[in-house]
mmCIF file of C-alpha atoms in Angstrom:
data_model
loop_
_atom_site.group_PDB
_atom_site.id
_atom_site.type_symbol
_atom_site.label_atom_id
_atom_site.label_comp_id
_atom_site.label_asym_id
_atom_site.label_seq_id
_atom_site.Cartn_x
_atom_site.Cartn_y
_atom_site.Cartn_z
ATOM 1 C CA MET D 55 -0.363 0.348 -0.048
ATOM 2 C CA PRO D 56 1.482 3.175 -0.620
ATOM 3 C CA ALA D 57 2.257 5.370 2.193
ATOM 4 C CA THR D 58 -0.478 7.956 0.808
ATOM 5 C CA ALA D 59 -2.970 5.795 1.072
ATOM 6 C CA PRO D 60 -5.884 5.634 3.278
ATOM 7 C CA PRO D 61 -6.252 2.982 5.439
ATOM 8 C CA PRO D 62 -8.163 -0.161 4.172
ATOM 9 C CA SER D 63 -12.146 -0.965 5.380
ATOM 10 C CA PRO D 64 -11.937 -2.419 8.484
ATOM 11 C CA VAL D 65 -13.392 -5.904 6.745
ATOM 12 C CA ASP D 66 -13.722 -6.365 3.035
ATOM 13 C CA PRO D 67 -16.449 -9.066 2.354
ATOM 14 C CA SER D 68 -15.354 -9.586 -1.472
ATOM 15 C CA GLN D 69 -12.092 -11.202 0.802
ATOM 16 C CA LEU D 70 -14.290 -13.563 2.492
ATOM 17 C CA GLY D 71 -15.816 -16.746 2.348
ATOM 18 C CA LEU D 72 -19.728 -17.552 2.185
ATOM 19 C CA ARG D 73 -19.084 -18.735 6.341
ATOM 20 C CA GLU D 74 -17.260 -15.597 7.086
ATOM 21 C CA ARG D 75 -20.095 -13.340 5.282
ATOM 22 C CA LYS D 76 -22.690 -14.763 7.179
ATOM 23 C CA LYS D 77 -21.132 -14.146 10.792
ATOM 24 C CA LEU D 78 -19.913 -10.734 9.173
ATOM 25 C CA LYS D 79 -23.656 -10.276 8.220
ATOM 26 C CA THR D 80 -25.095 -11.135 11.627
ATOM 27 C CA ARG D 81 -22.282 -8.974 13.778
ATOM 28 C CA VAL D 82 -23.299 -5.510 12.026
ATOM 29 C CA ALA D 83 -27.204 -6.487 11.935
ATOM 30 C CA ILE D 84 -26.438 -7.189 15.788
ATOM 31 C CA ARG D 85 -24.070 -3.917 16.198
ATOM 32 C CA GLU D 86 -27.011 -1.322 13.919
ATOM 33 C CA ALA D 87 -29.815 -2.850 16.244
ATOM 34 C CA THR D 88 -28.173 -2.047 19.126
ATOM 35 C CA TYR D 89 -27.437 1.287 17.982
ATOM 36 C CA ARG D 90 -30.691 2.405 16.977
ATOM 37 C CA LEU D 91 -32.168 0.721 20.119
ATOM 38 C CA ILE D 92 -30.081 2.636 21.817
ATOM 39 C CA THR D 93 -30.456 6.030 20.090
ATOM 40 C CA GLU D 94 -33.971 5.525 20.406
ATOM 41 C CA GLN D 95 -34.362 4.708 24.061
ATOM 42 C CA GLY D 96 -31.438 5.128 26.195
ATOM 43 C CA TYR D 97 -28.681 2.331 26.923
ATOM 44 C CA GLU D 98 -30.405 1.131 29.969
ATOM 45 C CA ALA D 99 -33.608 0.528 28.190
ATOM 46 C CA THR D 100 -31.846 -1.538 25.796
ATOM 47 C CA THR D 101 -31.899 -5.028 26.431
ATOM 48 C CA VAL D 102 -30.482 -8.103 24.913
ATOM 49 C CA GLU D 103 -33.348 -9.658 24.261
ATOM 50 C CA GLN D 104 -34.611 -6.671 22.239
ATOM 51 C CA ILE D 105 -31.666 -6.456 20.403
ATOM 52 C CA ALA D 106 -31.637 -10.049 19.370
ATOM 53 C CA GLN D 107 -35.880 -9.430 18.558
ATOM 54 C CA ALA D 108 -34.331 -6.207 16.735
ATOM 55 C CA ALA D 109 -31.571 -8.160 14.515
ATOM 56 C CA GLU D 110 -33.827 -11.492 13.897
ATOM 57 C CA VAL D 111 -31.462 -13.555 15.902
ATOM 58 C CA SER D 112 -31.632 -15.636 19.360
ATOM 59 C CA PRO D 113 -30.310 -13.808 22.587
ATOM 60 C CA SER D 114 -27.322 -17.147 22.548
ATOM 61 C CA THR D 115 -26.238 -15.700 19.757
ATOM 62 C CA VAL D 116 -25.959 -11.994 20.517
ATOM 63 C CA PHE D 117 -23.638 -13.564 23.404
ATOM 64 C CA ARG D 118 -21.878 -16.350 21.090
ATOM 65 C CA TYR D 119 -20.793 -12.996 18.734
ATOM 66 C CA PHE D 120 -20.549 -10.243 21.880
ATOM 67 C CA PRO D 121 -19.891 -11.558 25.482
ATOM 68 C CA THR D 122 -21.626 -8.041 26.984
ATOM 69 C CA LYS D 123 -23.371 -5.528 26.074
ATOM 70 C CA GLU D 124 -21.144 -2.986 26.095
ATOM 71 C CA ASP D 125 -18.895 -5.315 23.644
ATOM 72 C CA ILE D 126 -21.260 -4.519 20.957
ATOM 73 C CA VAL D 127 -21.213 -0.891 21.365
ATOM 74 C CA LEU D 128 -17.069 -1.000 21.564
ATOM 75 C CA THR D 129 -16.142 -3.994 19.328
ATOM 76 C CA ASP D 130 -15.173 -2.825 15.921
ATOM 77 C CA GLU D 131 -12.530 -4.096 13.428
ATOM 78 C CA HIS D 132 -10.075 -1.062 13.496
ATOM 79 C CA ASP D 133 -6.613 -2.969 15.474
ATOM 80 C CA PRO D 134 -6.024 -5.311 12.452
ATOM 81 C CA VAL D 135 -6.390 -2.665 10.404
ATOM 82 C CA MET D 136 -4.208 0.224 11.868
ATOM 83 C CA GLU D 137 -1.435 -2.443 12.245
ATOM 84 C CA GLU D 138 -1.830 -3.234 8.609
ATOM 85 C CA ALA D 139 -1.169 0.472 7.927
ATOM 86 C CA LEU D 140 1.506 0.976 10.361
ATOM 87 C CA ARG D 141 3.164 -1.829 8.747
ATOM 88 C CA ASN D 142 3.030 -0.323 5.804
ATOM 89 C CA ARG D 143 4.282 3.173 6.569
ATOM 90 C CA PRO D 144 7.705 3.872 5.202
ATOM 91 C CA ALA D 145 10.625 2.157 7.404
ATOM 92 C CA GLU D 146 12.876 5.388 7.501
ATOM 93 C CA GLU D 147 9.971 7.493 8.860
ATOM 94 C CA PRO D 148 9.603 8.546 12.831
ATOM 95 C CA LEU D 149 7.465 5.786 14.384
ATOM 96 C CA LEU D 150 5.413 8.739 15.940
ATOM 97 C CA ASP D 151 5.256 10.033 12.581
ATOM 98 C CA SER D 152 3.922 6.705 11.454
ATOM 99 C CA LEU D 153 1.562 6.901 14.281
ATOM 100 C CA ARG D 154 0.176 9.893 14.216
ATOM 101 C CA HIS D 155 -0.790 9.205 10.756
ATOM 102 C CA VAL D 156 -2.811 6.100 10.925
ATOM 103 C CA LEU D 157 -4.708 7.417 14.069
ATOM 104 C CA ARG D 158 -5.716 10.716 12.738
ATOM 105 C CA GLN D 159 -6.253 8.219 9.353
ATOM 106 C CA THR D 160 -8.594 5.796 11.214
ATOM 107 C CA MET D 161 -10.674 8.727 13.411
ATOM 108 C CA GLU D 162 -11.074 10.676 9.643
ATOM 109 C CA HIS D 163 -12.121 7.201 8.554
ATOM 110 C CA SER D 164 -14.729 6.520 11.048
ATOM 111 C CA MET D 165 -16.090 10.144 11.368
ATOM 112 C CA ARG D 166 -16.826 9.895 7.382
ATOM 113 C CA HIS D 167 -18.052 7.033 6.881
ATOM 114 C CA GLU D 168 -20.080 6.156 10.259
ATOM 115 C CA PRO D 169 -20.028 10.122 12.157
ATOM 116 C CA GLU D 170 -23.661 8.862 13.889
ATOM 117 C CA VAL D 171 -22.179 5.757 15.332
ATOM 118 C CA THR D 172 -18.676 6.910 16.386
ATOM 119 C CA LYS D 173 -20.064 9.709 18.348
ATOM 120 C CA LEU D 174 -22.877 7.472 19.867
ATOM 121 C CA ARG D 175 -20.140 5.103 20.810
ATOM 122 C CA MET D 176 -17.508 8.094 22.295
ATOM 123 C CA ARG D 177 -20.711 9.938 24.495
ATOM 124 C CA LEU D 178 -21.445 6.175 25.904
ATOM 125 C CA MET D 179 -18.214 5.778 26.853
ATOM 126 C CA VAL D 180 -18.346 9.293 28.646
ATOM 127 C CA GLU D 181 -22.281 8.550 30.013
ATOM 128 C CA VAL D 182 -22.145 4.943 31.042
ATOM 129 C CA PRO D 183 -19.586 3.304 33.694
ATOM 130 C CA ALA D 184 -20.030 0.190 32.364
ATOM 131 C CA VAL D 185 -19.052 1.410 28.623
ATOM 132 C CA ARG D 186 -16.336 3.285 29.922
ATOM 133 C CA SER D 187 -15.080 0.521 32.577
ATOM 134 C CA ARG D 188 -15.269 -1.808 29.389
ATOM 135 C CA SER D 189 -13.444 -0.130 27.339
ATOM 136 C CA LEU D 190 -10.700 0.403 29.815
ATOM 137 C CA GLU D 191 -10.238 -2.962 29.789
ATOM 138 C CA SER D 192 -9.984 -3.618 25.873
ATOM 139 C CA MET D 193 -7.259 -0.692 25.660
ATOM 140 C CA SER D 194 -5.025 -3.574 26.355
ATOM 141 C CA VAL D 195 -5.952 -5.624 23.051
ATOM 142 C CA THR D 196 -5.267 -2.409 21.243
ATOM 143 C CA GLY D 197 -1.662 -1.654 23.495
ATOM 144 C CA GLY D 198 -0.721 -5.440 22.436
ATOM 145 C CA MET D 199 -1.059 -4.991 18.870
ATOM 146 C CA LEU D 200 0.957 -1.625 19.505
ATOM 147 C CA CYS D 201 3.521 -3.073 21.078
ATOM 148 C CA ARG D 202 4.278 -5.921 18.232
ATOM 149 C CA VAL D 203 4.261 -2.719 15.726
ATOM 150 C CA ILE D 204 6.863 -0.742 17.806
ATOM 151 C CA ALA D 205 8.848 -3.836 18.398
ATOM 152 C CA GLU D 206 9.452 -4.328 15.242
ATOM 153 C CA ARG D 207 10.332 -0.445 14.306
ATOM 154 C CA THR D 208 12.513 -0.285 17.068
ATOM 155 C CA GLY D 209 14.565 -3.882 17.688
ATOM 156 C CA ARG D 210 13.063 -4.369 20.641
ATOM 157 C CA ASP D 211 11.323 -7.332 22.858
ATOM 158 C CA PRO D 212 7.400 -6.140 22.479
ATOM 159 C CA ALA D 213 7.390 -7.387 26.112
ATOM 160 C CA GLU D 214 9.470 -4.757 27.207
ATOM 161 C CA LEU D 215 8.531 -2.734 29.865
ATOM 162 C CA GLU D 216 9.745 0.756 27.796
ATOM 163 C CA VAL D 217 7.724 -0.624 24.888
ATOM 164 C CA ARG D 218 4.650 -1.648 26.790
ATOM 165 C CA ALA D 219 4.884 1.757 28.344
ATOM 166 C CA TYR D 220 5.000 3.487 25.095
ATOM 167 C CA ALA D 221 2.548 1.859 23.584
ATOM 168 C CA MET D 222 -0.028 2.389 26.366
ATOM 169 C CA GLY D 223 0.755 5.993 26.846
ATOM 170 C CA LEU D 224 -0.491 6.194 22.685
ATOM 171 C CA VAL D 225 -3.784 3.920 23.472
ATOM 172 C CA GLY D 226 -4.521 6.324 26.662
ATOM 173 C CA THR D 227 -3.872 9.591 24.389
ATOM 174 C CA LEU D 228 -6.335 8.344 22.469
ATOM 175 C CA PHE D 229 -8.742 7.307 25.336
ATOM 176 C CA GLU D 230 -8.472 10.702 26.530
ATOM 177 C CA THR D 231 -8.998 12.606 23.337
ATOM 178 C CA SER D 232 -12.121 10.903 22.491
ATOM 179 C CA ARG D 233 -13.134 11.325 26.023
ATOM 180 C CA TYR D 234 -12.788 14.833 25.293
ATOM 181 C CA TRP D 235 -14.439 15.293 22.367
ATOM 182 C CA ALA D 236 -17.290 13.902 23.527
ATOM 183 C CA GLU D 237 -17.508 15.621 26.990
ATOM 184 C CA ARG D 238 -17.563 19.053 25.015
ATOM 185 C CA ASP D 239 -20.326 17.863 22.491
ATOM 186 C CA TYR D 240 -17.767 17.623 19.612
ATOM 187 C CA PRO D 241 -16.457 21.138 19.045
ATOM 188 C CA ASP D 242 -13.575 19.958 17.703
ATOM 189 C CA ASP D 243 -11.825 18.601 14.693
ATOM 190 C CA ILE D 244 -10.869 15.142 16.182
ATOM 191 C CA GLY D 245 -8.304 14.810 14.087
ATOM 192 C CA ASP D 246 -6.953 18.119 15.175
ATOM 193 C CA LEU D 247 -7.522 17.233 18.725
ATOM 194 C CA LEU D 248 -5.093 14.149 18.084
ATOM 195 C CA ASP D 249 -2.523 15.983 16.911
ATOM 196 C CA ARG D 250 -3.178 18.398 19.674
ATOM 197 C CA ALA D 251 -2.833 15.319 22.078
ATOM 198 C CA LEU D 252 0.053 13.375 20.340
ATOM 199 C CA THR D 253 2.467 16.910 20.406
ATOM 200 C CA VAL D 254 2.115 16.685 24.215
ATOM 201 C CA PHE D 255 2.812 13.014 23.940
ATOM 202 C CA ALA D 256 6.039 13.854 21.649
ATOM 203 C CA GLN D 257 7.215 16.807 23.622
ATOM 204 C CA GLY D 258 6.155 16.675 27.848
ATOM 205 C CA LEU D 259 3.967 19.118 29.087
ATOM 206 C CA GLY D 260 5.150 22.524 30.192
ATOM 207 C CA PRO D 261 4.489 25.295 32.210
ATOM 208 C CA GLY D 262 0.667 26.498 31.756
ATOM 209 C CA VAL D 263 -1.608 29.250 33.072
ATOM 210 C CA ALA D 264 -3.538 28.046 36.425
ATOM 211 C CA ARG D 265 -7.333 28.656 35.631
ATOM 212 C CA ALA D 266 -8.915 29.051 39.101
ATOM 213 C CA ASN D 267 -12.553 28.914 40.162
ATOM 214 C CA GLN D 268 -13.535 25.868 37.694
ATOM 215 C CA GLY D 269 -15.478 24.184 40.507
ATOM 216 C CA GLY D 270 -12.413 21.959 41.541
ATOM 217 C CA PRO D 271 -10.710 22.199 45.409
ATOM 218 C CA THR D 272 -8.858 25.608 46.378
ATOM 219 C CA GLY D 273 -6.838 24.702 48.869
ATOM 220 C CA ARG D 274 -8.265 26.548 51.447
#
């Protein structure tokens, strides 16, 4: 893939066999039913039984594809796409530049193809403790993917503390950028916010201007 090409779609059905296409169709139906019901009636009011009925599958099928309701909201196929895109960046490119490029493209791809779903997922991550908790658990999967790529690019062991700390620092940056964006009702371009956050990740946090009277403790 050329270095300037956008990341591929998370799943290309034409590359799958009949069985895998059927499984993908079921996963998509369950997710779409979930997003629709949550939009109409809220997260807590939406049950797995309702999701199953709307997706025309059994509740046991829902649980076979997604262990929890939170997983339906959060699960996507972006990690393997990001991993492939990172491996196709120029070998001489600085690692953080590669990561910045691919992370931004991934976010922009989501906003271009499913903006309302992307915003809904991020809003639920902010508003629903169970979704936020599950999201934090799932970060380790993305972190593991980044460890593999970082280790390949740097010649290190993916299990090294430094590699793991760097990878999870990146995942945390992405997580907090998403939360920041959703908490403020999506006021800015998510790609610009990610660039801003990654600059802090790379350069460190310099002195800032203290903000008084922001609702926190005053120290008195």
